[in-house]
Short mmCIF file of C-alpha atoms and ligand atoms in Angstrom, two decimals:
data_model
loop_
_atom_site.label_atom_id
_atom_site.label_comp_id
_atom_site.label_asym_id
_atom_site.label_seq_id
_atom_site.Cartn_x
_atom_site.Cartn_y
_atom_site.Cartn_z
CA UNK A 1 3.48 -14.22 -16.78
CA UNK A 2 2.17 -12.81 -20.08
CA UNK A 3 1.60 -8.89 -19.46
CA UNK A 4 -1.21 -8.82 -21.92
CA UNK A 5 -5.32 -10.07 -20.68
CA UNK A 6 -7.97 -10.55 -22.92
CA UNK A 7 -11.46 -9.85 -21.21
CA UNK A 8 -14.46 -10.61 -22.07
CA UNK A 9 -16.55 -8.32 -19.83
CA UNK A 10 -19.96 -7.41 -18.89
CA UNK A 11 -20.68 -10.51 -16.55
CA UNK A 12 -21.18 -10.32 -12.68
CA UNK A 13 -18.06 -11.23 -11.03
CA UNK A 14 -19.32 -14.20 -8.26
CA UNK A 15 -17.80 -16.81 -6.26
CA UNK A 16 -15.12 -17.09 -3.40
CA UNK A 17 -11.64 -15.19 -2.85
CA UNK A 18 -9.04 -14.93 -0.06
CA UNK A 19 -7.19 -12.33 0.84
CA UNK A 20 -3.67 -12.62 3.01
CA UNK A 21 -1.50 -10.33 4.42
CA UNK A 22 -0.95 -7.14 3.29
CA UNK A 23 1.29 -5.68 0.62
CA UNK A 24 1.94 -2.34 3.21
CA UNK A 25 2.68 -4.71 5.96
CA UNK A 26 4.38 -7.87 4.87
CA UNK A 27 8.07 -6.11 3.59
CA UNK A 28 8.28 -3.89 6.23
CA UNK A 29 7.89 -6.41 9.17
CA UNK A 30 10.65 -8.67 7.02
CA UNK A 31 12.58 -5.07 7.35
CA UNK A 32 11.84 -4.84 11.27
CA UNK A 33 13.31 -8.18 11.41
CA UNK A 34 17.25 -7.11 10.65
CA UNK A 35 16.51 -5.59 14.20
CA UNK A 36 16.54 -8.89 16.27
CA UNK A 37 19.52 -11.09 17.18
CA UNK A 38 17.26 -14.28 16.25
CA UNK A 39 14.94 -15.44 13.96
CA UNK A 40 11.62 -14.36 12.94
CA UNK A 41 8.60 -15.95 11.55
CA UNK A 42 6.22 -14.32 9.44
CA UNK A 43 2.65 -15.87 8.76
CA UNK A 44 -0.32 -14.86 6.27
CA UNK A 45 2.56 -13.76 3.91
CA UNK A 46 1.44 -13.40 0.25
CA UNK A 47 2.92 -14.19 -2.81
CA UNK A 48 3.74 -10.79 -4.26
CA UNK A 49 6.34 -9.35 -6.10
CA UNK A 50 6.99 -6.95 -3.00
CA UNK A 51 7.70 -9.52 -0.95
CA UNK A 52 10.43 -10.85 -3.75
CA UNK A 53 12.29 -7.93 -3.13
CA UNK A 54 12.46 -7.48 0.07
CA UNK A 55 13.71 -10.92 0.31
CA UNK A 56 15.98 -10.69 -2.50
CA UNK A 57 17.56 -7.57 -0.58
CA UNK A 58 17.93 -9.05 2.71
CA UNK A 59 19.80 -11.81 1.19
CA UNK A 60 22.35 -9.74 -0.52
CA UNK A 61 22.90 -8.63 3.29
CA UNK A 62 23.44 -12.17 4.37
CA UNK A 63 20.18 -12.38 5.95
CA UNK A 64 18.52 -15.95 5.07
CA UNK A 65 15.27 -15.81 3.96
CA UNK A 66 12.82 -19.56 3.32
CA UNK A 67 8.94 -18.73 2.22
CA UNK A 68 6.84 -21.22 1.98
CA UNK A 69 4.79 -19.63 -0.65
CA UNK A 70 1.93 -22.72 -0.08
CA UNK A 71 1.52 -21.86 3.85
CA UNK A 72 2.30 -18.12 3.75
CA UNK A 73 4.99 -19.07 6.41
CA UNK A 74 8.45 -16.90 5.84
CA UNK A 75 11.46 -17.27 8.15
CA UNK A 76 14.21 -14.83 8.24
CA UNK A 77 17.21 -14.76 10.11
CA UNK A 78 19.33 -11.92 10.30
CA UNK A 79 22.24 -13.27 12.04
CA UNK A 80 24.67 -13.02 9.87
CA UNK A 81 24.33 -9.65 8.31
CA UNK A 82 26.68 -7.90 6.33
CA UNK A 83 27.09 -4.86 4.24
CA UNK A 84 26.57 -5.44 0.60
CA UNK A 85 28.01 -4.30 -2.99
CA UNK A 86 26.23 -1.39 -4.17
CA UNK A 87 26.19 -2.77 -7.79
CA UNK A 88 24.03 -5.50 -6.38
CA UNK A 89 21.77 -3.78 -4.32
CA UNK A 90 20.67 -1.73 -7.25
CA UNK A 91 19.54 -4.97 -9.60
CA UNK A 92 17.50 -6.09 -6.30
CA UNK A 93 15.81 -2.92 -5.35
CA UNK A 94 13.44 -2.95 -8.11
CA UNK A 95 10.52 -0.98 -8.63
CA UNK A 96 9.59 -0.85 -5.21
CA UNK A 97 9.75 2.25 -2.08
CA UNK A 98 10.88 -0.28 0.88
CA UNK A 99 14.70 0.20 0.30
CA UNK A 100 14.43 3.69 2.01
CA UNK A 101 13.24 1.35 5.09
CA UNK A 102 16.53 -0.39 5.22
CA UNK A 103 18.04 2.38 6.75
CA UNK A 104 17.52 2.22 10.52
CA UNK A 105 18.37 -1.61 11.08
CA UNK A 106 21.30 -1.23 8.90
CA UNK A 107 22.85 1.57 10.31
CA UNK A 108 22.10 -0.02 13.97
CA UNK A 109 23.41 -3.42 12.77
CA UNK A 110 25.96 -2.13 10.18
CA UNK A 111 26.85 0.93 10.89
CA UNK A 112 26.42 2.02 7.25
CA UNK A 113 24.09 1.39 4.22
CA UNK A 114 23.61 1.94 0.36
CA UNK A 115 20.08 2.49 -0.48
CA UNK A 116 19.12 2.38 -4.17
CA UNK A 117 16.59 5.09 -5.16
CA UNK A 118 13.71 4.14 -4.83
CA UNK A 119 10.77 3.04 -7.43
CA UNK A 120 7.15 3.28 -6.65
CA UNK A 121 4.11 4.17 -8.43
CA UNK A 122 3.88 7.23 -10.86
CA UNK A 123 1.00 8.58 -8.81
CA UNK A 124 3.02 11.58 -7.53
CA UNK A 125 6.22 12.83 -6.90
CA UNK A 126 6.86 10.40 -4.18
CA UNK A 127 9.90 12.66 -2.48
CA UNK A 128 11.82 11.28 0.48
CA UNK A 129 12.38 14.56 2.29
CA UNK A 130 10.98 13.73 5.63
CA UNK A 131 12.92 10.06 5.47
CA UNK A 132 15.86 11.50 5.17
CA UNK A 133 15.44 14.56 7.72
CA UNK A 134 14.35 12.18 10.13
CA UNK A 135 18.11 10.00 9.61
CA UNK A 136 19.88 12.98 10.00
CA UNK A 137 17.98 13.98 13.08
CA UNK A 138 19.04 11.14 14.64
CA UNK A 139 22.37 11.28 13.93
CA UNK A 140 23.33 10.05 10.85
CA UNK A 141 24.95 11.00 7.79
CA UNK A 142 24.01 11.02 4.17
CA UNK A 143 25.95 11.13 0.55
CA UNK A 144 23.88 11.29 -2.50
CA UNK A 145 25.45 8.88 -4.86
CA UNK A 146 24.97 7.91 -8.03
CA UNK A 147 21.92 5.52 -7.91
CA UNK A 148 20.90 5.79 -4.58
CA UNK A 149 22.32 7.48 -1.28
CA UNK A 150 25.26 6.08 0.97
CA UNK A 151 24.52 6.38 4.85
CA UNK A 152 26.85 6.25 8.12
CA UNK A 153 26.93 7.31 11.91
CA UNK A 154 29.90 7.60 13.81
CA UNK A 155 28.31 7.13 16.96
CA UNK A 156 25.07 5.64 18.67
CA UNK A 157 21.92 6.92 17.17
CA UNK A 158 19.90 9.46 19.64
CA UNK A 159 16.40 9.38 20.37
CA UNK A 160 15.05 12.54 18.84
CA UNK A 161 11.55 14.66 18.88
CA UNK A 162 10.39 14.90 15.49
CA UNK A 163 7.52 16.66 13.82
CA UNK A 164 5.85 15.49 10.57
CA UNK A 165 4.87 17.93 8.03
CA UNK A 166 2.38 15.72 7.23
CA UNK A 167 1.35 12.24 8.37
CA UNK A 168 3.04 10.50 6.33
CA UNK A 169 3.17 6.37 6.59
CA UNK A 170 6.65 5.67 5.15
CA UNK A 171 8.07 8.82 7.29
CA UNK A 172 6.52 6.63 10.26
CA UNK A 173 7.91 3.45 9.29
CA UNK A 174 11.68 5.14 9.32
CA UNK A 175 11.04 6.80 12.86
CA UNK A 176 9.75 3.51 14.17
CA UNK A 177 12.44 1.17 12.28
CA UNK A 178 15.56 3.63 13.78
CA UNK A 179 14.01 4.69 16.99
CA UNK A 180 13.53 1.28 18.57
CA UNK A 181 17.34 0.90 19.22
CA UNK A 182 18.52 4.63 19.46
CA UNK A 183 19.94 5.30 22.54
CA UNK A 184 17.20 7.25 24.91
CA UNK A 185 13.72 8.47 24.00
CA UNK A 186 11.52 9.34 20.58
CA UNK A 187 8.54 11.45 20.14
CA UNK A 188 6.77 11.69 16.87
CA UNK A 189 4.03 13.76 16.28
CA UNK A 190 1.88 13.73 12.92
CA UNK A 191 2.39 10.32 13.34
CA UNK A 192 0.27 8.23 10.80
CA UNK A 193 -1.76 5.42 12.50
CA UNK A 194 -2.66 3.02 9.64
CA UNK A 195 -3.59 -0.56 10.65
CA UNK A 196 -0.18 -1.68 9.10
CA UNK A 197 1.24 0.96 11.11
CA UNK A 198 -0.23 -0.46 14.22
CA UNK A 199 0.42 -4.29 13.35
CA UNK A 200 4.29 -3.02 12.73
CA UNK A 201 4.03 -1.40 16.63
CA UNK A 202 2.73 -4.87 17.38
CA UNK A 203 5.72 -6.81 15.86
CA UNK A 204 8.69 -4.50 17.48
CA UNK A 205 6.92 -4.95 20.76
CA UNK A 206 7.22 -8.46 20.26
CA UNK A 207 10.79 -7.98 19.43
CA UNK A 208 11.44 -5.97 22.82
CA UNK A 209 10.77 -2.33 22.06
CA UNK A 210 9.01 -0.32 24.09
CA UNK A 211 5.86 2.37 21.68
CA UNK A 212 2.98 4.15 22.65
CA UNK A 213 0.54 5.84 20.81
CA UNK A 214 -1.71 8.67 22.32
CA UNK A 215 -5.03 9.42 20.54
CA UNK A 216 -3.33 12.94 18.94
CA UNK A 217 -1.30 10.90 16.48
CA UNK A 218 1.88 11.15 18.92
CA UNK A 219 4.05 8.04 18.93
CA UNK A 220 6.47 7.61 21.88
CA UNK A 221 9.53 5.30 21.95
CA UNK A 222 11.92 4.06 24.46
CA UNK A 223 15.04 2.88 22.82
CA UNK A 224 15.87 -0.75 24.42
CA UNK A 225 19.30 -2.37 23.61
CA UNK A 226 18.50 -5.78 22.55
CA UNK A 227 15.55 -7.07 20.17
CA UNK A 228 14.42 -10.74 19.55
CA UNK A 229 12.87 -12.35 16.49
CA UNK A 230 9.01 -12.64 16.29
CA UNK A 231 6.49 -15.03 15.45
CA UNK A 232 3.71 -12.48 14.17
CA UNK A 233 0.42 -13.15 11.99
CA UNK A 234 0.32 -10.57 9.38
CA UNK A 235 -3.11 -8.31 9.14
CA UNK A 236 -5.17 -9.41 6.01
CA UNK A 237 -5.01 -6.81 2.79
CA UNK A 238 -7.55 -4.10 2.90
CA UNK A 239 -6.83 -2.47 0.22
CA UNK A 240 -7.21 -5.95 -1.97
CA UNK A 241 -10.51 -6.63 -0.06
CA UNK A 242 -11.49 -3.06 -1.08
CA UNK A 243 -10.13 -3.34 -4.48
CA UNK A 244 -12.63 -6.91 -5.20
CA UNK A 245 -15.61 -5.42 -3.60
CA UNK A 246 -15.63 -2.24 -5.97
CA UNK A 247 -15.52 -4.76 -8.63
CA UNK A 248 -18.46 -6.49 -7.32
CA UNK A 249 -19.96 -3.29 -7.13
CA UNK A 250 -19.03 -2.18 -10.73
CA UNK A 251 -20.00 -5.89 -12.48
CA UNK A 252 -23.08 -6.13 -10.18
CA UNK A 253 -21.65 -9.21 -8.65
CA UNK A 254 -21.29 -10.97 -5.69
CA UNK A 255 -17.72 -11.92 -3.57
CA UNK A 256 -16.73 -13.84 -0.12
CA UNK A 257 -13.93 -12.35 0.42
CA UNK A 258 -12.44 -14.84 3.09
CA UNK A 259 -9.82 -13.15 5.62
CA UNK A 260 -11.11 -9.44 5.36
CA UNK A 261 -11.16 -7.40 8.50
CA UNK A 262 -14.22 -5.49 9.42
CA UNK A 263 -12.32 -3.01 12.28
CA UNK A 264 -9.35 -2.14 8.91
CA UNK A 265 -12.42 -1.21 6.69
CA UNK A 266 -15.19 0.25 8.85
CA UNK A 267 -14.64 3.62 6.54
CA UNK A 268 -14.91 1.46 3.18
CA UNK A 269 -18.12 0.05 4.38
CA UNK A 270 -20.20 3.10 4.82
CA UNK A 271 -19.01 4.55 1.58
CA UNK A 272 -19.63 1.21 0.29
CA UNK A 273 -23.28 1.18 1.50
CA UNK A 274 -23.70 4.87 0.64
CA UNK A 275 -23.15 3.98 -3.38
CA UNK A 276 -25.59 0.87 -2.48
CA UNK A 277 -23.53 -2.02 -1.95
CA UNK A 278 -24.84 -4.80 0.48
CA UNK A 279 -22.11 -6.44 3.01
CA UNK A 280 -22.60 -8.92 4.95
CA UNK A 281 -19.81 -9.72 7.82
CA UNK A 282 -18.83 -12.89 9.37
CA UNK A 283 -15.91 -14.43 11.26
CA UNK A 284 -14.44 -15.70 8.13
CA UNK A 285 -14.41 -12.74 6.20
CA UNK A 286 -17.17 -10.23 4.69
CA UNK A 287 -19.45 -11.30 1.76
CA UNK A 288 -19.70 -7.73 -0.49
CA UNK A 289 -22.64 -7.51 -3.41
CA UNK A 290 -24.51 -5.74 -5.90
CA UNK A 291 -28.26 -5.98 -4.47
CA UNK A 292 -29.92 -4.72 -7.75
CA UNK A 293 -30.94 -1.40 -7.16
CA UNK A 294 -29.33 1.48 -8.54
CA UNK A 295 -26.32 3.00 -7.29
CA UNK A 296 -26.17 6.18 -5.77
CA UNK A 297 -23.24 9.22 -6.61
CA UNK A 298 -21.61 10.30 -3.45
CA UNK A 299 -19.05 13.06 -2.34
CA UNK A 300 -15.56 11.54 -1.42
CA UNK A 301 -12.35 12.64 0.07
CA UNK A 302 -9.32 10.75 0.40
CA UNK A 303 -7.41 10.98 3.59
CA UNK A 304 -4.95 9.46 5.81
CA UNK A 305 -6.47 6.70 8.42
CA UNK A 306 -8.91 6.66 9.70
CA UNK A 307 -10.21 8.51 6.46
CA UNK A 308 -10.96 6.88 3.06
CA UNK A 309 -7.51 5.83 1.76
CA UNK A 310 -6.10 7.02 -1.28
CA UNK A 311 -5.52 3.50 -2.92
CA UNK A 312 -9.21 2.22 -2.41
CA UNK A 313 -10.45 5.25 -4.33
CA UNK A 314 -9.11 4.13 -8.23
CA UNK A 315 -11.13 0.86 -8.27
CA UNK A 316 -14.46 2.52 -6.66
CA UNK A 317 -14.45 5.27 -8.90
CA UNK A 318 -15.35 2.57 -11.71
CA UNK A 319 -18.01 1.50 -9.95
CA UNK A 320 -18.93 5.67 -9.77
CA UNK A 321 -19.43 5.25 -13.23
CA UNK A 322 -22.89 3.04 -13.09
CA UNK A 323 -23.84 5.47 -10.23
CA UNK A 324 -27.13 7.12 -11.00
CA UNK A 325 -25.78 11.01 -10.84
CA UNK A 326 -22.77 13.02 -10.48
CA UNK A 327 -20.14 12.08 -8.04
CA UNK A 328 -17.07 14.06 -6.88
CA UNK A 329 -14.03 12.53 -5.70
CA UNK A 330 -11.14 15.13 -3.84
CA UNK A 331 -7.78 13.11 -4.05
CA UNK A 332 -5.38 14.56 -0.86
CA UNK A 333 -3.05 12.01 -0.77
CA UNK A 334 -1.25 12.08 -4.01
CA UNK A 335 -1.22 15.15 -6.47
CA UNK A 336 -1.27 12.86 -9.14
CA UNK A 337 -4.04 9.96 -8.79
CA UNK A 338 -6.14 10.36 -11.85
CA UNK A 339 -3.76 8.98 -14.78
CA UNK A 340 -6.42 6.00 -14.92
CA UNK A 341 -9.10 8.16 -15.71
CA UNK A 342 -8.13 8.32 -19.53
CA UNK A 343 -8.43 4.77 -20.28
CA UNK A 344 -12.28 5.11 -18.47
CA UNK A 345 -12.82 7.59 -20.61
CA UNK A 346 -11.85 5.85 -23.55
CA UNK A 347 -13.74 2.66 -22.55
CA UNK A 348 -17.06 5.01 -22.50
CA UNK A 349 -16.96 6.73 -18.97
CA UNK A 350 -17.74 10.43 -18.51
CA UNK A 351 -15.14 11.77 -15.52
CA UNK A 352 -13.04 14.89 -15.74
CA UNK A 353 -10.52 16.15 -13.54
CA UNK A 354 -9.69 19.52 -12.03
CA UNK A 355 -6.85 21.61 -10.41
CA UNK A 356 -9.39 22.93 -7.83
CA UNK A 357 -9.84 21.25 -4.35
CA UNK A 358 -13.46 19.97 -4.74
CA UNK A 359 -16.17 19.17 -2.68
CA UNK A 360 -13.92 19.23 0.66
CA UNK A 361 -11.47 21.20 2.55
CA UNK A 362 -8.37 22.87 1.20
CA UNK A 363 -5.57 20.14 0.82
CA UNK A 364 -1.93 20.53 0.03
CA UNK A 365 -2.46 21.04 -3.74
CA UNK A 366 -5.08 23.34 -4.38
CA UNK A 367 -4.49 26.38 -6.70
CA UNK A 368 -1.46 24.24 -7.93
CA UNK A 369 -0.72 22.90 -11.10
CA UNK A 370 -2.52 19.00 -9.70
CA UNK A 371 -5.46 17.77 -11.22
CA UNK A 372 -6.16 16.02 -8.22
CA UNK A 373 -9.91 16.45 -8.17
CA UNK A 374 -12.90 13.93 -10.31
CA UNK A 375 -16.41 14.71 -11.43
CA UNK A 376 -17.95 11.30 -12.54
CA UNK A 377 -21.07 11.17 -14.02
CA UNK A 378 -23.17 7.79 -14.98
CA UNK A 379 -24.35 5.87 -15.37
CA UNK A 380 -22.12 4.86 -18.42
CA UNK A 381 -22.14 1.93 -20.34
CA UNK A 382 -18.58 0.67 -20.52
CA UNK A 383 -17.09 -0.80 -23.83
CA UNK A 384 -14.22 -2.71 -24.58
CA UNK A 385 -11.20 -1.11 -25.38
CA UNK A 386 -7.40 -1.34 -25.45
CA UNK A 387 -5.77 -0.07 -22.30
CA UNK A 388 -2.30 0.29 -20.80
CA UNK A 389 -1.85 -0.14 -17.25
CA UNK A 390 -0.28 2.86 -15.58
CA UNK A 391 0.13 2.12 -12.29
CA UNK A 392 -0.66 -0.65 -9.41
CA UNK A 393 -4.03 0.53 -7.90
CA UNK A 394 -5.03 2.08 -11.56
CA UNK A 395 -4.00 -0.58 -13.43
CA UNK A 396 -6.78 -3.04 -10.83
CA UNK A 397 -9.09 -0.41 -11.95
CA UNK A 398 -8.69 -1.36 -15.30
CA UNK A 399 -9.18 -4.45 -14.69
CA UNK A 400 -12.56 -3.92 -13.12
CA UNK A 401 -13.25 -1.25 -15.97
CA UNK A 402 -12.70 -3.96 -18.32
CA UNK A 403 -14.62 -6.92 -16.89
CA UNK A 404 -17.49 -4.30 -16.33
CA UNK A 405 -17.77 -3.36 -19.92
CA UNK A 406 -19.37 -4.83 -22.68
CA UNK A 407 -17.21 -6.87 -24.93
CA UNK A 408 -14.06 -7.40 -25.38
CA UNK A 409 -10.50 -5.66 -23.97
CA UNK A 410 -6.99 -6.49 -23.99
CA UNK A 411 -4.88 -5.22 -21.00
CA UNK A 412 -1.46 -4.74 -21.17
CA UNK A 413 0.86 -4.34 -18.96
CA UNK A 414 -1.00 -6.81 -15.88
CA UNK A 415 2.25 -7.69 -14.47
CA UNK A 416 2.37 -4.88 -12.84
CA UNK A 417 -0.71 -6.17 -11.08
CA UNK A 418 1.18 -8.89 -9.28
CA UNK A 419 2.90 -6.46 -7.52
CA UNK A 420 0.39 -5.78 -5.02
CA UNK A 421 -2.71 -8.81 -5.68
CA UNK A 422 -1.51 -12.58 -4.87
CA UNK A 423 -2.68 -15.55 -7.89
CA UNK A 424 -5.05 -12.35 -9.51
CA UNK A 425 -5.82 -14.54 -12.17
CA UNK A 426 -6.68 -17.62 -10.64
CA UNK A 427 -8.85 -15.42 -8.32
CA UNK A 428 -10.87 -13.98 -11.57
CA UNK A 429 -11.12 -17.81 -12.94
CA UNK A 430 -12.75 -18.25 -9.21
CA UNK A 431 -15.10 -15.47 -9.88
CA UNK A 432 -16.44 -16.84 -13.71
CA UNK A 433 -14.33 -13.76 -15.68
CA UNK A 434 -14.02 -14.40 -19.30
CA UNK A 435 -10.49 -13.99 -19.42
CA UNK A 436 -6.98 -15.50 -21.26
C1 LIG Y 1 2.43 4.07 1.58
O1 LIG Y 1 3.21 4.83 0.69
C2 LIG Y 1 1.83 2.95 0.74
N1 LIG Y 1 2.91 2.16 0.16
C3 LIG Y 1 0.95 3.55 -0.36
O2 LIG Y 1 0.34 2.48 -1.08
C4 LIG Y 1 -0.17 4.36 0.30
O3 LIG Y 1 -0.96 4.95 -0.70
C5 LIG Y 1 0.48 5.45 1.17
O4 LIG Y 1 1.35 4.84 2.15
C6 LIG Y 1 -0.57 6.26 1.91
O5 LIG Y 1 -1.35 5.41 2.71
C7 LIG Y 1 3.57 1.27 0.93
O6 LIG Y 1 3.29 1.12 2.11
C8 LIG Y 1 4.64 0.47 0.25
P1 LIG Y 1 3.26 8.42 2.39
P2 LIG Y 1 4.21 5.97 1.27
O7 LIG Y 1 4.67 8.63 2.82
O8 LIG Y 1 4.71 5.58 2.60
C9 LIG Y 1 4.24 12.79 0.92
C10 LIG Y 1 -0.08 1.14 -2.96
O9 LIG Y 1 -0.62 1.22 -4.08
N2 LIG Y 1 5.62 12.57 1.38
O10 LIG Y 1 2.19 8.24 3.42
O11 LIG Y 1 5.21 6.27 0.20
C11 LIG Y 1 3.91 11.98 -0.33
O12 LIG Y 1 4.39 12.62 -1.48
C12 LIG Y 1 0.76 2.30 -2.45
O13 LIG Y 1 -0.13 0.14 -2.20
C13 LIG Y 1 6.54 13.63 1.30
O14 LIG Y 1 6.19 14.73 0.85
O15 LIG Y 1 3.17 7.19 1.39
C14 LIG Y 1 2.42 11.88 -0.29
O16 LIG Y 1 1.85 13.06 -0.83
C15 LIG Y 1 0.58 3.54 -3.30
N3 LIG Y 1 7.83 13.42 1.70
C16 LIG Y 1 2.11 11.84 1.21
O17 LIG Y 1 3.29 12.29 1.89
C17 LIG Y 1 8.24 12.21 2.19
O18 LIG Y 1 9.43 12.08 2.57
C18 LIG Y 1 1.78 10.44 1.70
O19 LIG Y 1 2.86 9.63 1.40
C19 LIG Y 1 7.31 11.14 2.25
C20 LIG Y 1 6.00 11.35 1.85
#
């Protein structure tokens, strides 16, 4: 794909889009599947570069992988898994955070691993502290290496009790992917309890592992010595869904989004309806527009589920920009969220960031060197510019920036946008964007 977009903005977005399963899901239930001694099959599964991968990386471990990219149907079957050559890990591991996942079912299967370091968005440090804490907790052993760490056990892994610092969904993911086959019984507290957290509970129970989760984010599992394949429907992409309403927000448009989940984004809807956005829900999906009234400025903080997530707060805060007032946004998440600010600014919006902790409670980086806090005020008229994409979610935002703004824009850099947002540029054809 060419990584440069011309838009011609400042038309209403309109028309139908679907959303599939999600990029936060999809990999790591491919992951869960080196767990089971048969086959699994995966359904709903988009056609991201995540998902690439993933499935490059479980083939280098023998694992065979088909997709049927058409149906969304991906089988994998593990059974004849074996440990790969670091050299090739490291040209599959690409810019992506789900290697560190590999860890558990390798070290159960294998009884060692190379894991690549990891890539990821420039939106924050993004350490692996509590991933690898956890590991070692459980029994196993770790070697930094060059490129990426090399990890063994000499024995069974133990069922441990383990405390997050912080709920933390990829720290989760690594207690739930090792746990289900240690030998006795987990308990994790500070557990996060996303949707794709839950839907990954769903697919190791189907596999044969016994989790519970209590309302105060504690997560209890009984290691169980044998796991199965799955069949499994992946959840639908909430953070896409999100990402296409804010733009029908911010080009006072009008999208069916087919396949999006009211119960994953009951928080998006009543900020969504707070700005001034119209929804209207149905079995097929939820139909989000612009009714033609002004939009309203709102206070917003970011915040593990079931707060406002982090990644649906880049594309809104474009549509913050034709609010009537001054909005404040408090990032928590990340320390470092608001790189896509600068290219809004450029393109004619008025937003600056601060160090402080604004309009919400104290979060890990206040009085730190972070600007992890936005004042936006509008509304703004938005004109074309020339931007680069920084980052996944930010780089969407551009996107929406762009198409909102009067004139024309070239975007570079939009491959990066296929990492996270299936056929993105057929789906803007199928809204009337002016793009090539
Ligand atoms: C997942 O990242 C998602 N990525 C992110 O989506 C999402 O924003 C994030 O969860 C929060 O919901 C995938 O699922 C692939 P975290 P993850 O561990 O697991 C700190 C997108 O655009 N932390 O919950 O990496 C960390 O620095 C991406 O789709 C540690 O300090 O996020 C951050 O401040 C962006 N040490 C906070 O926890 C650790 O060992 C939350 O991170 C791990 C995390």
């Amino acid at each position: 794909m060419a990584s440069v977009l011309k838009v011609c903005g400042g038309r209403p977005l309109h028309g139908t889009i679907t959303v599939r399963g999600a990029k936060n899901f999809v990999p790591k239930a491919m992951v869960a599947a080196l767990l089971g001694d048969g086959e699994s099959e995966l359904h709903n599964v988009p056609l991201i570069s995540d998902v690439d991968i993933v499935s490059g990386l479980v083939g280098l471990h023998g694992a065979r992988v088909d997709f049927d990219q058409e149906s969304g149907v991906l089988h994998l079957d593990p059974q004849d898994l074996h440990t790969a050559h670091i050299v090739d890990i490291d040209a599959h591991a690409g810019s992506s955070r789900i290697p560190i996942l590999f860890c558990g079912p390798l070290l159960h299967r294998l009884k060692e691993a190379f894991i690549p370091d990891l890539g990821g968005c420039n939106i924050g440090g993004r350490p692996i502290d509590f991933h690898l804490d956890i590991l070692r907790t459980f029994g196993a052993k770790i070697e930094k290496k060059p490129g990426g760490i090399r990890i063994h056990r000499d024995g069974p892994l133990t069922g441990a009790v383990i405390d997050l610092p912080y709920p933390s969904v990829g720290a989760t993911e690594q207690t739930l992917l090792t746990s289900v086959k240690a030998q006795g019984i987990t308990v994790l507290r500070g557990a996060a309890i996303e949707p794709e957290i839950m839907d990954l509970i769903h697919v190791l129970q189907k596999m044969g592992a016994i989790i519970s989760v209590d309302t105060d984010r504690t997560i209890r599992i009984e290691g169980v010595d044998k796991m199965s394949g799955f069949v499994h429907h992946a959840l639908p992409d909430r953070i896409e869904a999100a990402s296409w309403a804010s733009a029908a927000l911010a080009t006072g448009g009008d999208i069916f989004i087919k396949g999006a989940h009211q119960p994953d984004m009951t928080t998006y809807l009543n900020v969504f309806r707070k700005v001034g956005g119209a929804f209207d829900v149905t079995n097929q999906g939820i139909r989000f527009y612009h009714p033609g009234h002004a939009l309203q400025p709102i206070v917003l903080e970011t915040n593990v589920h079931p707060g406002f997530m982090t990644d649906w707060q880049q594309p809104l805060v474009v549509a913050l920009t034709q609010a009537d007032g001054i909005s404040i946004v408090h990032e928590t998440v990340y320390e470092n969220r608001f790189g896509f600010t600068k290219a809004l600014r450029d393109m004619g919006a008025h937003i600056q960031v601060y160090r402080e902790c604004l309009g919400g409670l104290d979060c890990r980086f206040g009085r730190r060197n972070f600007h992890h806090s936005a004042v936006v005020s509008g509304p703004t008229p938005l004109h074309g510019a020339e931007v680069i994409i920084p980052d996944l979610r930010g780089g969407f935002s551009h996107l929406i920036a762009a198409l909102a703004a009067e004139g024309e824009s070239t975007v570079h850099g939009i491959n990066m946008i296929s990492r996270g947002y299936e056929h993105f540029l057929s789906k803007l054809r199928a809204l009337h964007a002016h793009i090539e």
